[in-house]
Short mmCIF file of C-alpha atoms in Angstrom, two decimals:
data_model
loop_
_atom_site.label_atom_id
_atom_site.label_comp_id
_atom_site.label_asym_id
_atom_site.label_seq_id
_atom_site.Cartn_x
_atom_site.Cartn_y
_atom_site.Cartn_z
CA ASP B 27 127.78 34.81 92.64
CA ASP B 28 125.52 34.96 95.72
CA GLU B 29 126.03 31.24 96.18
CA ILE B 30 129.81 31.69 96.01
CA ARG B 31 129.73 34.59 98.49
CA GLN B 32 127.64 32.47 100.86
CA LYS B 33 130.03 29.53 100.62
CA LYS B 34 133.04 31.82 101.10
CA SER B 35 131.43 33.23 104.26
CA GLU B 36 130.98 29.66 105.51
CA CYS B 37 134.63 28.95 104.71
CA TYR B 38 135.75 32.02 106.70
CA ALA B 39 133.55 30.93 109.61
CA ASP B 40 135.12 27.45 109.54
CA ILE B 41 138.60 28.98 109.43
CA GLU B 42 137.80 31.31 112.35
CA SER B 43 136.44 28.41 114.40
CA GLY B 44 139.74 26.57 113.95
CA LEU B 45 138.48 23.79 111.68
CA TRP B 46 141.29 24.48 109.21
CA GLY B 47 144.04 24.65 111.83
CA TRP B 48 145.97 27.53 113.37
CA GLN B 49 148.09 28.20 110.28
CA CYS B 50 144.97 29.35 108.40
CA LYS B 51 144.43 31.99 111.10
CA SER B 52 148.06 33.12 111.25
CA SER B 53 147.62 36.09 108.87
CA VAL B 54 145.11 37.76 106.57
CA ILE B 55 146.75 36.22 103.52
CA ALA B 56 146.93 32.75 105.09
CA LYS B 57 143.21 33.05 105.78
CA GLU B 58 142.56 34.10 102.17
CA ASN B 59 144.57 31.16 100.77
CA CYS B 60 142.67 28.76 103.05
CA ALA B 61 139.34 30.30 102.03
CA LEU B 62 140.20 29.90 98.34
CA LYS B 63 141.19 26.28 98.99
CA CYS B 64 137.96 25.71 100.96
CA LEU B 65 135.82 27.26 98.24
CA SER B 66 137.26 25.07 95.47
CA PRO B 67 140.15 22.72 96.22
CA THR B 68 140.40 21.84 92.52
CA CYS B 69 140.64 25.44 91.34
CA TYR B 70 142.97 26.41 94.19
CA GLU B 71 145.31 23.59 93.22
CA LEU B 72 145.20 24.60 89.55
CA VAL B 73 145.69 28.35 90.03
CA TYR B 74 147.41 29.00 93.39
CA GLU B 75 148.95 25.77 94.79
CA SER B 76 152.37 26.19 93.16
CA ASP B 77 152.56 29.90 94.11
CA PRO B 78 150.21 30.89 96.97
CA LEU B 79 149.23 34.52 97.45
CA GLU B 80 151.73 36.48 99.53
CA GLU B 81 151.16 39.26 102.04
CA GLY B 82 149.85 42.37 100.28
CA GLU B 83 149.67 40.68 96.88
CA LYS B 84 146.72 41.38 94.61
CA ASP B 85 146.83 39.07 91.60
CA PHE B 86 143.98 40.04 89.31
CA VAL B 87 144.97 37.65 86.52
CA ARG B 88 144.95 34.61 88.81
CA SER B 89 141.78 35.86 90.46
CA GLN B 90 140.09 35.83 87.04
CA GLU B 91 141.49 32.37 86.30
CA TYR B 92 140.16 31.10 89.63
CA LYS B 93 136.66 32.49 88.97
CA TYR B 94 136.73 31.07 85.44
CA CYS B 95 137.77 27.69 86.86
CA MET B 96 134.89 27.73 89.35
CA HIS B 97 132.48 28.62 86.55
CA LYS B 98 133.75 25.70 84.42
CA VAL B 99 133.58 23.32 87.40
CA SER B 100 129.96 24.34 88.03
CA LEU B 101 129.15 23.51 84.41
CA GLY B 102 131.05 20.23 84.55
CA GLU B 103 133.42 21.38 81.79
CA SER B 104 137.08 20.53 81.24
CA LEU B 105 139.56 22.66 83.17
CA GLU B 106 142.14 22.58 80.41
CA GLY B 107 143.47 25.91 79.24
CA ILE B 108 142.47 27.91 82.32
CA ARG B 109 146.04 28.76 83.30
CA GLY B 110 147.19 31.53 81.00
CA SER B 111 143.75 32.29 79.60
CA PHE B 112 143.82 35.78 81.13
CA ASP B 113 147.43 36.82 80.50
CA TYR B 114 147.36 40.48 79.60
#
């Protein structure tokens, strides 16, 4: 988790410096979507690409799916079955 926090901080720094383009700095939620994409393009694509976070949205289910995806990626495991694995 420390490693992830560190990488996310680096992503935010890159976004702030303009490396990701102006649209990533256009709003808090745009910045968050860009940071999630920066942190893990594969997991972002799987969990958020088709329906990015919107202003003020807190999506705990997808947040769990994203973390689970990152965990599986770090272990080199298959990403099948991540979507929908946390539907409550």
